[in-house]
Amino acid sequence: MNIIRCDRSYAPQVKDIFNESILNSTALYEYEPRTLQMVEAWFDAREQDNVPVIGLVNEKGVLMGFGSYGDFRSKPAYRYTVEHSLYVHKDYRGRGYGALLLNKIIQHATEQQYHCLVAGIDAANESSIRLHQQHGFIFCGRIHQVGYKFDRWLDLDFYQLLLPPSTSSVH
């Protein structure tokens, strides 16, 4: 397996991973599957903001998972804080691939001189919470009943990781 920087040639596989999560989990508080056009626009936004889409591919070029980050809030004072997301294809979960992707997300955000990495995680997503805690993220708070999906109210937990100062000048 290889960790890569995904380009838009992976958009169909990214779309499939997004849509499986939308339709079958509370990892995304969305109802409708994303179209290829929506995913390509998502890639455009990442390119415009100079943030990577980090992928994990197997020896056959199959995307097993991906992650990225983007603005936490649009106000200028938040410019050193980013919110990340990562998704692992359903056939590859539970094998430590999320940890590999999260390590790379942390590395890239540090190199780009961001100060804080934020994770918004559904409060019932124990595996994602455990993954983030294992990587040093701390619980910051819960917003109760902020989402509604699958005929129930959802609580959203926020976790943060303060990043070490970087010696690079990428940002």
PDB file of C-alpha atoms in Angstrom:
ATOM      1  CA  MET A   1       0.000   0.000   0.000  1.00  0.00           C
ATOM      2  CA  ASN A   2       1.074   3.587  -0.636  1.00  0.00           C
ATOM      3  CA  ILE A   3       0.133   6.942   0.799  1.00  0.00           C
ATOM      4  CA  ILE A   4      -0.412   9.365  -2.062  1.00  0.00           C
ATOM      5  CA  ARG A   5      -1.603  12.871  -2.740  1.00  0.00           C
ATOM      6  CA  CYS A   6      -4.931  12.245  -4.501  1.00  0.00           C
ATOM      7  CA  ASP A   7      -5.725  14.149  -7.632  1.00  0.00           C
ATOM      8  CA  ARG A   8      -9.059  14.371  -9.383  1.00  0.00           C
ATOM      9  CA  SER A   9      -8.479  11.061 -11.168  1.00  0.00           C
ATOM     10  CA  TYR A  10      -9.543   9.534  -7.840  1.00  0.00           C
ATOM     11  CA  ALA A  11     -12.809  11.507  -7.765  1.00  0.00           C
ATOM     12  CA  PRO A  12     -15.034   8.503  -8.652  1.00  0.00           C
ATOM     13  CA  GLN A  13     -13.532   6.432  -5.819  1.00  0.00           C
ATOM     14  CA  VAL A  14     -13.734   9.367  -3.387  1.00  0.00           C
ATOM     15  CA  LYS A  15     -17.393   9.792  -4.370  1.00  0.00           C
ATOM     16  CA  ASP A  16     -18.116   6.133  -3.642  1.00  0.00           C
ATOM     17  CA  ILE A  17     -16.464   6.291  -0.220  1.00  0.00           C
ATOM     18  CA  PHE A  18     -18.289   9.526   0.649  1.00  0.00           C
ATOM     19  CA  ASN A  19     -21.626   8.090  -0.481  1.00  0.00           C
ATOM     20  CA  GLU A  20     -21.287   4.848   1.463  1.00  0.00           C
ATOM     21  CA  SER A  21     -20.689   6.944   4.587  1.00  0.00           C
ATOM     22  CA  ILE A  22     -23.603   9.276   3.796  1.00  0.00           C
ATOM     23  CA  LEU A  23     -26.047   6.432   3.212  1.00  0.00           C
ATOM     24  CA  ASN A  24     -24.971   4.084   6.013  1.00  0.00           C
ATOM     25  CA  SER A  25     -23.457   6.081   8.862  1.00  0.00           C
ATOM     26  CA  THR A  26     -23.511   9.300  10.838  1.00  0.00           C
ATOM     27  CA  ALA A  27     -19.926  10.114   9.854  1.00  0.00           C
ATOM     28  CA  LEU A  28     -21.425  12.748   7.546  1.00  0.00           C
ATOM     29  CA  TYR A  29     -24.529  14.665   8.526  1.00  0.00           C
ATOM     30  CA  GLU A  30     -25.813  14.584   4.958  1.00  0.00           C
ATOM     31  CA  TYR A  31     -28.819  12.862   3.423  1.00  0.00           C
ATOM     32  CA  GLU A  32     -28.203  12.804  -0.321  1.00  0.00           C
ATOM     33  CA  PRO A  33     -25.321  11.073  -2.100  1.00  0.00           C
ATOM     34  CA  ARG A  34     -22.764  13.337  -3.710  1.00  0.00           C
ATOM     35  CA  THR A  35     -22.469  13.544  -7.470  1.00  0.00           C
ATOM     36  CA  LEU A  36     -19.199  13.365  -9.339  1.00  0.00           C
ATOM     37  CA  GLN A  37     -19.586  17.079 -10.087  1.00  0.00           C
ATOM     38  CA  MET A  38     -19.843  17.828  -6.347  1.00  0.00           C
ATOM     39  CA  VAL A  39     -16.713  15.807  -5.606  1.00  0.00           C
ATOM     40  CA  GLU A  40     -14.810  17.554  -8.399  1.00  0.00           C
ATOM     41  CA  ALA A  41     -15.845  20.913  -6.895  1.00  0.00           C
ATOM     42  CA  TRP A  42     -14.576  19.621  -3.529  1.00  0.00           C
ATOM     43  CA  PHE A  43     -11.219  18.846  -5.192  1.00  0.00           C
ATOM     44  CA  ASP A  44     -11.215  22.336  -6.739  1.00  0.00           C
ATOM     45  CA  ALA A  45     -11.676  23.911  -3.305  1.00  0.00           C
ATOM     46  CA  ARG A  46      -8.808  21.859  -1.857  1.00  0.00           C
ATOM     47  CA  GLU A  47      -6.527  22.884  -4.731  1.00  0.00           C
ATOM     48  CA  GLN A  48      -7.516  26.544  -4.394  1.00  0.00           C
ATOM     49  CA  ASP A  49      -6.781  26.457  -0.646  1.00  0.00           C
ATOM     50  CA  ASN A  50      -3.508  24.556  -1.188  1.00  0.00           C
ATOM     51  CA  VAL A  51      -4.470  21.692   1.101  1.00  0.00           C
ATOM     52  CA  PRO A  52      -3.832  18.071   0.234  1.00  0.00           C
ATOM     53  CA  VAL A  53      -6.210  15.214  -0.291  1.00  0.00           C
ATOM     54  CA  ILE A  54      -4.225  12.369   1.191  1.00  0.00           C
ATOM     55  CA  GLY A  55      -5.056   8.900  -0.042  1.00  0.00           C
ATOM     56  CA  LEU A  56      -4.128   5.353   0.786  1.00  0.00           C
ATOM     57  CA  VAL A  57      -4.083   3.013  -2.221  1.00  0.00           C
ATOM     58  CA  ASN A  58      -3.379  -0.681  -2.480  1.00  0.00           C
ATOM     59  CA  GLU A  59      -1.096  -2.319  -5.025  1.00  0.00           C
ATOM     60  CA  LYS A  60      -3.942  -2.385  -7.579  1.00  0.00           C
ATOM     61  CA  GLY A  61      -4.534   1.367  -7.294  1.00  0.00           C
ATOM     62  CA  VAL A  62      -7.748   0.988  -5.304  1.00  0.00           C
ATOM     63  CA  LEU A  63      -8.364   3.889  -2.938  1.00  0.00           C
ATOM     64  CA  MET A  64      -8.761   2.374   0.536  1.00  0.00           C
ATOM     65  CA  GLY A  65      -9.279   5.689   2.291  1.00  0.00           C
ATOM     66  CA  PHE A  66      -8.613   9.410   2.153  1.00  0.00           C
ATOM     67  CA  GLY A  67      -8.496  12.500   4.293  1.00  0.00           C
ATOM     68  CA  SER A  68      -8.168  16.230   3.997  1.00  0.00           C
ATOM     69  CA  TYR A  69      -8.803  19.448   5.867  1.00  0.00           C
ATOM     70  CA  GLY A  70     -10.184  22.892   5.290  1.00  0.00           C
ATOM     71  CA  ASP A  71     -11.210  26.096   6.974  1.00  0.00           C
ATOM     72  CA  PHE A  72     -12.674  25.723  10.442  1.00  0.00           C
ATOM     73  CA  ARG A  73     -14.465  29.067  10.160  1.00  0.00           C
ATOM     74  CA  SER A  74     -14.303  31.784   7.525  1.00  0.00           C
ATOM     75  CA  LYS A  75     -13.292  34.688   9.777  1.00  0.00           C
ATOM     76  CA  PRO A  76      -9.631  35.824   9.472  1.00  0.00           C
ATOM     77  CA  ALA A  77      -8.734  35.102  13.100  1.00  0.00           C
ATOM     78  CA  TYR A  78      -9.382  31.390  12.492  1.00  0.00           C
ATOM     79  CA  ARG A  79      -6.839  31.124   9.659  1.00  0.00           C
ATOM     80  CA  TYR A  80      -4.447  28.946  11.671  1.00  0.00           C
ATOM     81  CA  THR A  81      -7.144  26.430  12.573  1.00  0.00           C
ATOM     82  CA  VAL A  82      -8.401  23.740  10.205  1.00  0.00           C
ATOM     83  CA  GLU A  83     -11.036  21.055  10.509  1.00  0.00           C
ATOM     84  CA  HIS A  84     -10.165  17.697   9.044  1.00  0.00           C
ATOM     85  CA  SER A  85     -12.054  14.644   7.917  1.00  0.00           C
ATOM     86  CA  LEU A  86     -11.005  11.153   6.979  1.00  0.00           C
ATOM     87  CA  TYR A  87     -12.861   8.213   5.532  1.00  0.00           C
ATOM     88  CA  VAL A  88     -11.893   4.583   5.084  1.00  0.00           C
ATOM     89  CA  HIS A  89     -13.630   2.371   2.533  1.00  0.00           C
ATOM     90  CA  LYS A  90     -15.955  -0.090   4.293  1.00  0.00           C
ATOM     91  CA  ASP A  91     -13.929  -3.095   3.082  1.00  0.00           C
ATOM     92  CA  TYR A  92     -10.736  -1.789   4.724  1.00  0.00           C
ATOM     93  CA  ARG A  93     -11.923  -0.566   8.119  1.00  0.00           C
ATOM     94  CA  GLY A  94     -10.443  -1.878  11.355  1.00  0.00           C
ATOM     95  CA  ARG A  95      -6.945  -2.402   9.922  1.00  0.00           C
ATOM     96  CA  GLY A  96      -5.212   0.736  11.165  1.00  0.00           C
ATOM     97  CA  TYR A  97      -5.547   2.653   7.895  1.00  0.00           C
ATOM     98  CA  GLY A  98      -7.356   5.531   9.568  1.00  0.00           C
ATOM     99  CA  ALA A  99      -4.338   5.979  11.856  1.00  0.00           C
ATOM    100  CA  LEU A 100      -1.985   6.135   8.857  1.00  0.00           C
ATOM    101  CA  LEU A 101      -4.147   8.780   7.214  1.00  0.00           C
ATOM    102  CA  LEU A 102      -4.529  10.799  10.412  1.00  0.00           C
ATOM    103  CA  ASN A 103      -0.744  10.786  10.925  1.00  0.00           C
ATOM    104  CA  LYS A 104      -0.291  12.237   7.421  1.00  0.00           C
ATOM    105  CA  ILE A 105      -3.012  14.832   7.957  1.00  0.00           C
ATOM    106  CA  ILE A 106      -1.258  15.958  11.150  1.00  0.00           C
ATOM    107  CA  GLN A 107       2.095  16.032   9.342  1.00  0.00           C
ATOM    108  CA  HIS A 108       0.800  18.096   6.406  1.00  0.00           C
ATOM    109  CA  ALA A 109      -1.103  20.553   8.616  1.00  0.00           C
ATOM    110  CA  THR A 110       2.026  21.019  10.737  1.00  0.00           C
ATOM    111  CA  GLU A 111       4.190  21.596   7.651  1.00  0.00           C
ATOM    112  CA  GLN A 112       1.704  24.202   6.445  1.00  0.00           C
ATOM    113  CA  GLN A 113       2.084  25.938   9.812  1.00  0.00           C
ATOM    114  CA  TYR A 114      -1.438  25.483  11.064  1.00  0.00           C
ATOM    115  CA  HIS A 115      -1.730  25.745  14.818  1.00  0.00           C
ATOM    116  CA  CYS A 116      -4.868  23.764  15.632  1.00  0.00           C
ATOM    117  CA  LEU A 117      -6.531  20.742  14.056  1.00  0.00           C
ATOM    118  CA  VAL A 118     -10.229  20.247  14.871  1.00  0.00           C
ATOM    119  CA  ALA A 119     -12.357  17.128  14.538  1.00  0.00           C
ATOM    120  CA  GLY A 120     -16.153  17.202  14.641  1.00  0.00           C
ATOM    121  CA  ILE A 121     -17.202  13.615  15.411  1.00  0.00           C
ATOM    122  CA  ASP A 122     -20.630  12.112  15.911  1.00  0.00           C
ATOM    123  CA  ALA A 123     -20.771  11.328  19.639  1.00  0.00           C
ATOM    124  CA  ALA A 124     -21.720   7.701  18.947  1.00  0.00           C
ATOM    125  CA  ASN A 125     -18.740   7.093  16.621  1.00  0.00           C
ATOM    126  CA  GLU A 126     -16.594   5.326  19.212  1.00  0.00           C
ATOM    127  CA  SER A 127     -13.936   4.122  16.759  1.00  0.00           C
ATOM    128  CA  SER A 128     -13.270   7.637  15.445  1.00  0.00           C
ATOM    129  CA  ILE A 129     -13.218   9.065  18.969  1.00  0.00           C
ATOM    130  CA  ARG A 130     -10.743   6.388  20.072  1.00  0.00           C
ATOM    131  CA  LEU A 131      -8.553   7.009  16.997  1.00  0.00           C
ATOM    132  CA  HIS A 132      -8.374  10.731  17.694  1.00  0.00           C
ATOM    133  CA  GLN A 133      -7.679  10.250  21.396  1.00  0.00           C
ATOM    134  CA  GLN A 134      -4.835   7.869  20.525  1.00  0.00           C
ATOM    135  CA  HIS A 135      -3.318  10.660  18.432  1.00  0.00           C
ATOM    136  CA  GLY A 136      -3.444  13.224  21.242  1.00  0.00           C
ATOM    137  CA  PHE A 137      -6.713  14.975  20.432  1.00  0.00           C
ATOM    138  CA  ILE A 138      -8.557  16.223  23.488  1.00  0.00           C
ATOM    139  CA  PHE A 139     -12.311  16.479  23.988  1.00  0.00           C
ATOM    140  CA  CYS A 140     -13.498  20.092  23.886  1.00  0.00           C
ATOM    141  CA  GLY A 141     -17.243  19.781  24.119  1.00  0.00           C
ATOM    142  CA  ARG A 142     -20.495  18.361  22.876  1.00  0.00           C
ATOM    143  CA  ILE A 143     -23.320  20.063  21.040  1.00  0.00           C
ATOM    144  CA  HIS A 144     -26.476  18.103  21.869  1.00  0.00           C
ATOM    145  CA  GLN A 145     -29.051  17.207  19.222  1.00  0.00           C
ATOM    146  CA  VAL A 146     -27.384  19.356  16.560  1.00  0.00           C
ATOM    147  CA  GLY A 147     -28.116  16.913  13.739  1.00  0.00           C
ATOM    148  CA  TYR A 148     -31.026  14.715  12.731  1.00  0.00           C
ATOM    149  CA  LYS A 149     -30.495  11.563  10.679  1.00  0.00           C
ATOM    150  CA  PHE A 150     -31.913   8.043  10.578  1.00  0.00           C
ATOM    151  CA  ASP A 151     -34.961   9.205  12.581  1.00  0.00           C
ATOM    152  CA  ARG A 152     -32.958  10.304  15.613  1.00  0.00           C
ATOM    153  CA  TRP A 153     -31.200  13.343  17.036  1.00  0.00           C
ATOM    154  CA  LEU A 154     -27.412  13.327  16.878  1.00  0.00           C
ATOM    155  CA  ASP A 155     -24.870  14.840  19.245  1.00  0.00           C
ATOM    156  CA  LEU A 156     -21.643  16.276  17.842  1.00  0.00           C
ATOM    157  CA  ASP A 157     -18.381  16.109  19.798  1.00  0.00           C
ATOM    158  CA  PHE A 158     -15.452  18.401  19.130  1.00  0.00           C
ATOM    159  CA  TYR A 159     -11.840  17.353  19.600  1.00  0.00           C
ATOM    160  CA  GLN A 160      -8.704  19.390  19.004  1.00  0.00           C
ATOM    161  CA  LEU A 161      -4.991  18.871  18.619  1.00  0.00           C
ATOM    162  CA  LEU A 162      -2.579  21.769  19.048  1.00  0.00           C
ATOM    163  CA  LEU A 163       0.148  21.278  16.472  1.00  0.00           C
ATOM    164  CA  PRO A 164       3.852  21.753  17.124  1.00  0.00           C
ATOM    165  CA  PRO A 165       5.525  24.753  15.491  1.00  0.00           C
ATOM    166  CA  SER A 166       6.936  23.945  12.049  1.00  0.00           C
ATOM    167  CA  THR A 167      10.298  24.989  10.712  1.00  0.00           C
ATOM    168  CA  SER A 168       9.042  25.088   7.127  1.00  0.00           C
ATOM    169  CA  SER A 169       7.621  28.175   5.462  1.00  0.00           C
ATOM    170  CA  VAL A 170       4.863  26.575   3.380  1.00  0.00           C
ATOM    171  CA  HIS A 171       1.946  28.547   4.859  1.00  0.00           C
TER     172      HIS A 171
END
